Structures are given as structure tokens and as C-alpha cells.
Amino acid sequence: MRDLLVFVLAVFDVAVFVAVIFFVVVLVLCFVFDVLTGVEVFATFFVAVFFGADLLARVPRVLVVFRVVFLLA
């Protein structure tokens, strides 16, 4: 059971890391598209990415709480 929980936490860590990279790549691509075409997509996607990144920033704190509770149990 302990190995399964460690595996699940590791998967969440990797998923958060990949999601953060994805948001950064989308942000950069939107900026490049905005510069090359002059179409104002950057601001719209920046807001979406900002809120998505804000939510992702909360995930590691939750994982830390789970780890502390798990280690104390």
C-alpha cells in the first residue's frame, strides 16, 4: 500500500511538471503568434495561462501536505 501511494505521488509530481511546461510553451507560442501576425491572442491566452498556472501552483502545496500526513502515519 505504501509503494502504491509513493507511486501515485510521483505520478502527480510528473503531471504537475509537464503541465507547467505546457503552459509556458503555450504562453510563448501565443506571444510569438501575436508578434508575427499582430492578432491580439496573447492577452486572451495570457489570462487563461495565468489562471491555469495559479491553480497549478497550489497543487505542490497540497502534495506536500499529503506527504507529511503520509510520513507521520
mmCIF file of N, CA and C in Angstrom:
data_model
loop_
_atom_site.group_PDB
_atom_site.id
_atom_site.type_symbol
_atom_site.label_atom_id
_atom_site.label_comp_id
_atom_site.label_asym_id
_atom_site.label_seq_id
_atom_site.Cartn_x
_atom_site.Cartn_y
_atom_site.Cartn_z
ATOM 1 N N MET A 1 0.825 -1.196 0.000
ATOM 2 C CA MET A 1 0.000 0.000 0.000
ATOM 3 C C MET A 1 0.870 1.261 0.000
ATOM 4 N N ARG A 2 1.940 1.211 0.789
ATOM 5 C CA ARG A 2 2.831 2.374 0.845
ATOM 6 C C ARG A 2 3.485 2.625 -0.507
ATOM 7 N N ASP A 3 3.889 1.555 -1.195
ATOM 8 C CA ASP A 3 4.502 1.704 -2.519
ATOM 9 C C ASP A 3 3.525 2.310 -3.518
ATOM 10 N N LEU A 4 2.272 1.929 -3.424
ATOM 11 C CA LEU A 4 1.256 2.475 -4.326
ATOM 12 C C LEU A 4 1.079 3.972 -4.101
ATOM 13 N N LEU A 5 1.049 4.394 -2.842
ATOM 14 C CA LEU A 5 0.893 5.816 -2.547
ATOM 15 C C LEU A 5 2.107 6.612 -3.018
ATOM 16 N N VAL A 6 3.294 6.062 -2.838
ATOM 17 C CA VAL A 6 4.508 6.731 -3.330
ATOM 18 C C VAL A 6 4.462 6.856 -4.847
ATOM 19 N N PHE A 7 4.002 5.806 -5.515
ATOM 20 C CA PHE A 7 3.883 5.845 -6.973
ATOM 21 C C PHE A 7 2.883 6.910 -7.408
ATOM 22 N N VAL A 8 1.741 6.994 -6.743
ATOM 23 C CA VAL A 8 0.715 7.990 -7.090
ATOM 24 C C VAL A 8 1.261 9.401 -6.889
ATOM 25 N N LEU A 9 1.965 9.638 -5.795
ATOM 26 C CA LEU A 9 2.554 10.962 -5.568
ATOM 27 C C LEU A 9 3.598 11.296 -6.632
ATOM 28 N N ALA A 10 4.380 10.314 -7.046
ATOM 29 C CA ALA A 10 5.366 10.536 -8.100
ATOM 30 C C ALA A 10 4.685 10.882 -9.421
ATOM 31 N N VAL A 11 3.596 10.209 -9.727
ATOM 32 C CA VAL A 11 2.852 10.499 -10.960
ATOM 33 C C VAL A 11 2.290 11.918 -10.917
ATOM 34 N N PHE A 12 1.753 12.329 -9.760
ATOM 35 C CA PHE A 12 1.247 13.701 -9.632
ATOM 36 C C PHE A 12 2.362 14.715 -9.806
ATOM 37 N N ASP A 13 3.526 14.440 -9.244
ATOM 38 C CA ASP A 13 4.661 15.352 -9.403
ATOM 39 C C ASP A 13 5.025 15.519 -10.872
ATOM 40 N N VAL A 14 5.103 14.431 -11.591
ATOM 41 C CA VAL A 14 5.437 14.477 -13.017
ATOM 42 C C VAL A 14 4.343 15.202 -13.798
ATOM 43 N N ALA A 15 3.083 14.943 -13.456
ATOM 44 C CA ALA A 15 1.972 15.591 -14.156
ATOM 45 C C ALA A 15 1.997 17.104 -13.949
ATOM 46 N N VAL A 16 2.283 17.544 -12.738
ATOM 47 C CA VAL A 16 2.367 18.984 -12.473
ATOM 48 C C VAL A 16 3.526 19.590 -13.249
ATOM 49 N N PHE A 17 4.662 18.917 -13.278
ATOM 50 C CA PHE A 17 5.831 19.415 -14.003
ATOM 51 C C PHE A 17 5.520 19.555 -15.494
ATOM 52 N N VAL A 18 4.893 18.539 -16.072
ATOM 53 C CA VAL A 18 4.548 18.572 -17.500
ATOM 54 C C VAL A 18 3.522 19.667 -17.780
ATOM 55 N N ALA A 19 2.551 19.832 -16.905
ATOM 56 C CA ALA A 19 1.533 20.860 -17.104
ATOM 57 C C ALA A 19 2.134 22.258 -17.050
ATOM 58 N N VAL A 20 3.049 22.495 -16.140
ATOM 59 C CA VAL A 20 3.700 23.805 -16.062
ATOM 60 C C VAL A 20 4.490 24.076 -17.337
ATOM 61 N N ILE A 21 5.221 23.089 -17.821
ATOM 62 C CA ILE A 21 5.959 23.255 -19.076
ATOM 63 C C ILE A 21 4.988 23.535 -20.225
ATOM 64 N N PHE A 22 3.865 22.820 -20.264
ATOM 65 C CA PHE A 22 2.873 23.038 -21.312
ATOM 66 C C PHE A 22 2.356 24.473 -21.280
ATOM 67 N N PHE A 23 2.039 24.994 -20.098
ATOM 68 C CA PHE A 23 1.535 26.366 -20.002
ATOM 69 C C PHE A 23 2.581 27.375 -20.443
ATOM 70 N N VAL A 24 3.837 27.141 -20.103
ATOM 71 C CA VAL A 24 4.887 28.062 -20.524
ATOM 72 C C VAL A 24 5.046 28.028 -22.038
ATOM 73 N N VAL A 25 5.003 26.847 -22.637
ATOM 74 C CA VAL A 25 5.117 26.729 -24.096
ATOM 75 C C VAL A 25 3.945 27.421 -24.784
ATOM 76 N N VAL A 26 2.736 27.233 -24.275
ATOM 77 C CA VAL A 26 1.565 27.902 -24.863
ATOM 78 C C VAL A 26 1.712 29.409 -24.749
ATOM 79 N N LEU A 27 2.178 29.884 -23.622
ATOM 80 C CA LEU A 27 2.365 31.323 -23.441
ATOM 81 C C LEU A 27 3.368 31.877 -24.445
ATOM 82 N N VAL A 28 4.483 31.183 -24.633
ATOM 83 C CA VAL A 28 5.499 31.643 -25.587
ATOM 84 C C VAL A 28 4.967 31.591 -27.019
ATOM 85 N N LEU A 29 4.261 30.516 -27.366
ATOM 86 C CA LEU A 29 3.697 30.417 -28.721
ATOM 87 C C LEU A 29 2.679 31.518 -28.994
ATOM 88 N N CYS A 30 1.852 31.837 -28.009
ATOM 89 C CA CYS A 30 0.878 32.920 -28.185
ATOM 90 C C CYS A 30 1.577 34.256 -28.362
ATOM 91 N N PHE A 31 2.644 34.476 -27.623
ATOM 92 C CA PHE A 31 3.401 35.715 -27.767
ATOM 93 C C PHE A 31 4.020 35.814 -29.156
ATOM 94 N N VAL A 32 4.607 34.714 -29.626
ATOM 95 C CA VAL A 32 5.214 34.705 -30.966
ATOM 96 C C VAL A 32 4.154 34.937 -32.031
ATOM 97 N N PHE A 33 2.995 34.271 -31.906
ATOM 98 C CA PHE A 33 1.906 34.467 -32.865
ATOM 99 C C PHE A 33 1.432 35.910 -32.858
ATOM 100 N N ASP A 34 1.357 36.501 -31.672
ATOM 101 C CA ASP A 34 0.926 37.889 -31.550
ATOM 102 C C ASP A 34 1.920 38.818 -32.239
ATOM 103 N N VAL A 35 3.206 38.571 -32.044
ATOM 104 C CA VAL A 35 4.228 39.430 -32.644
ATOM 105 C C VAL A 35 4.245 39.265 -34.161
ATOM 106 N N LEU A 36 4.122 38.031 -34.635
ATOM 107 C CA LEU A 36 4.221 37.791 -36.075
ATOM 108 C C LEU A 36 2.983 38.246 -36.846
ATOM 109 N N THR A 37 1.814 38.093 -36.280
ATOM 110 C CA THR A 37 0.584 38.390 -37.017
ATOM 111 C C THR A 37 -0.081 39.684 -36.589
ATOM 112 N N GLY A 38 0.210 40.154 -35.391
ATOM 113 C CA GLY A 38 -0.445 41.357 -34.897
ATOM 114 C C GLY A 38 -1.830 41.083 -34.337
ATOM 115 N N VAL A 39 -2.260 39.813 -34.337
ATOM 116 C CA VAL A 39 -3.571 39.453 -33.786
ATOM 117 C C VAL A 39 -3.455 39.381 -32.274
ATOM 118 N N GLU A 40 -4.424 39.963 -31.601
ATOM 119 C CA GLU A 40 -4.356 40.053 -30.136
ATOM 120 C C GLU A 40 -4.828 38.772 -29.457
ATOM 121 N N VAL A 41 -4.112 37.690 -29.653
ATOM 122 C CA VAL A 41 -4.453 36.461 -28.951
ATOM 123 C C VAL A 41 -3.638 36.332 -27.671
ATOM 124 N N PHE A 42 -2.549 37.064 -27.613
ATOM 125 C CA PHE A 42 -1.646 36.918 -26.474
ATOM 126 C C PHE A 42 -2.343 37.263 -25.161
ATOM 127 N N ALA A 43 -3.075 38.370 -25.160
ATOM 128 C CA ALA A 43 -3.716 38.799 -23.916
ATOM 129 C C ALA A 43 -4.749 37.778 -23.451
ATOM 130 N N THR A 44 -5.537 37.256 -24.375
ATOM 131 C CA THR A 44 -6.556 36.273 -24.011
ATOM 132 C C THR A 44 -5.929 35.011 -23.446
ATOM 133 N N PHE A 45 -4.942 34.482 -24.131
ATOM 134 C CA PHE A 45 -4.308 33.262 -23.656
ATOM 135 C C PHE A 45 -3.447 33.503 -22.424
ATOM 136 N N PHE A 46 -2.909 34.711 -22.297
ATOM 137 C CA PHE A 46 -2.133 35.017 -21.100
ATOM 138 C C PHE A 46 -3.012 34.922 -19.861
ATOM 139 N N VAL A 47 -4.222 35.444 -19.960
ATOM 140 C CA VAL A 47 -5.144 35.374 -18.813
ATOM 141 C C VAL A 47 -5.463 33.919 -18.493
ATOM 142 N N ALA A 48 -5.748 33.122 -19.523
ATOM 143 C CA ALA A 48 -6.060 31.705 -19.298
ATOM 144 C C ALA A 48 -4.865 30.962 -18.700
ATOM 145 N N VAL A 49 -3.690 31.219 -19.225
ATOM 146 C CA VAL A 49 -2.484 30.544 -18.731
ATOM 147 C C VAL A 49 -2.162 31.013 -17.321
ATOM 148 N N PHE A 50 -2.364 32.305 -17.061
ATOM 149 C CA PHE A 50 -2.086 32.819 -15.721
ATOM 150 C C PHE A 50 -2.957 32.125 -14.677
ATOM 151 N N PHE A 51 -4.257 32.004 -14.962
ATOM 152 C CA PHE A 51 -5.139 31.342 -14.007
ATOM 153 C C PHE A 51 -4.822 29.848 -13.912
ATOM 154 N N GLY A 52 -4.476 29.226 -15.032
ATOM 155 C CA GLY A 52 -4.092 27.827 -15.001
ATOM 156 C C GLY A 52 -2.821 27.614 -14.190
ATOM 157 N N ALA A 53 -1.844 28.497 -14.374
ATOM 158 C CA ALA A 53 -0.594 28.390 -13.627
ATOM 159 C C ALA A 53 -0.826 28.654 -12.145
ATOM 160 N N ASP A 54 -1.756 29.558 -11.841
ATOM 161 C CA ASP A 54 -2.075 29.826 -10.439
ATOM 162 C C ASP A 54 -2.656 28.583 -9.772
ATOM 163 N N LEU A 55 -3.526 27.894 -10.492
ATOM 164 C CA LEU A 55 -4.087 26.654 -9.946
ATOM 165 C C LEU A 55 -3.004 25.587 -9.790
ATOM 166 N N LEU A 56 -2.115 25.499 -10.780
ATOM 167 C CA LEU A 56 -1.037 24.509 -10.698
ATOM 168 C C LEU A 56 -0.066 24.824 -9.568
ATOM 169 N N ALA A 57 0.087 26.104 -9.249
ATOM 170 C CA ALA A 57 0.997 26.474 -8.167
ATOM 171 C C ALA A 57 0.484 25.969 -6.822
ATOM 172 N N ARG A 58 -0.821 25.779 -6.722
ATOM 173 C CA ARG A 58 -1.390 25.293 -5.459
ATOM 174 C C ARG A 58 -1.233 23.788 -5.304
ATOM 175 N N VAL A 59 -1.078 23.065 -6.390
ATOM 176 C CA VAL A 59 -1.022 21.607 -6.337
ATOM 177 C C VAL A 59 0.178 21.100 -5.535
ATOM 178 N N PRO A 60 1.404 21.624 -5.736
ATOM 179 C CA PRO A 60 2.529 21.092 -4.946
ATOM 180 C C PRO A 60 2.332 21.263 -3.441
ATOM 181 N N ARG A 61 1.684 22.363 -3.016
ATOM 182 C CA ARG A 61 1.444 22.554 -1.587
ATOM 183 C C ARG A 61 0.525 21.475 -1.047
ATOM 184 N N VAL A 62 -0.480 21.116 -1.831
ATOM 185 C CA VAL A 62 -1.383 20.046 -1.412
ATOM 186 C C VAL A 62 -0.631 18.727 -1.339
ATOM 187 N N LEU A 63 0.248 18.476 -2.312
ATOM 188 C CA LEU A 63 1.030 17.239 -2.298
ATOM 189 C C LEU A 63 1.963 17.188 -1.091
ATOM 190 N N VAL A 64 2.521 18.326 -0.708
ATOM 191 C CA VAL A 64 3.392 18.354 0.460
ATOM 192 C C VAL A 64 2.600 17.990 1.712
ATOM 193 N N VAL A 65 1.384 18.509 1.828
ATOM 194 C CA VAL A 65 0.539 18.172 2.981
ATOM 195 C C VAL A 65 0.259 16.680 2.993
ATOM 196 N N PHE A 66 -0.072 16.106 1.834
ATOM 197 C CA PHE A 66 -0.319 14.670 1.772
ATOM 198 C C PHE A 66 0.917 13.880 2.185
ATOM 199 N N ARG A 67 2.084 14.319 1.752
ATOM 200 C CA ARG A 67 3.320 13.611 2.083
ATOM 201 C C ARG A 67 3.600 13.670 3.586
ATOM 202 N N VAL A 68 3.406 14.852 4.171
ATOM 203 C CA VAL A 68 3.660 14.987 5.605
ATOM 204 C C VAL A 68 2.706 14.090 6.394
ATOM 205 N N VAL A 69 1.431 14.102 6.010
ATOM 206 C CA VAL A 69 0.459 13.248 6.697
ATOM 207 C C VAL A 69 0.821 11.779 6.498
ATOM 208 N N PHE A 70 1.235 11.435 5.286
ATOM 209 C CA PHE A 70 1.591 10.045 4.996
ATOM 210 C C PHE A 70 2.814 9.604 5.801
ATOM 211 N N LEU A 71 3.816 10.486 5.895
ATOM 212 C CA LEU A 71 5.030 10.127 6.622
ATOM 213 C C LEU A 71 4.782 10.045 8.132
ATOM 214 N N LEU A 72 3.848 10.848 8.628
ATOM 215 C CA LEU A 72 3.542 10.806 10.051
ATOM 216 C C LEU A 72 2.688 9.600 10.418
ATOM 217 N N ALA A 73 1.980 9.056 9.425
ATOM 218 C CA ALA A 73 1.079 7.927 9.719
ATOM 219 C C ALA A 73 1.855 6.643 9.955
#
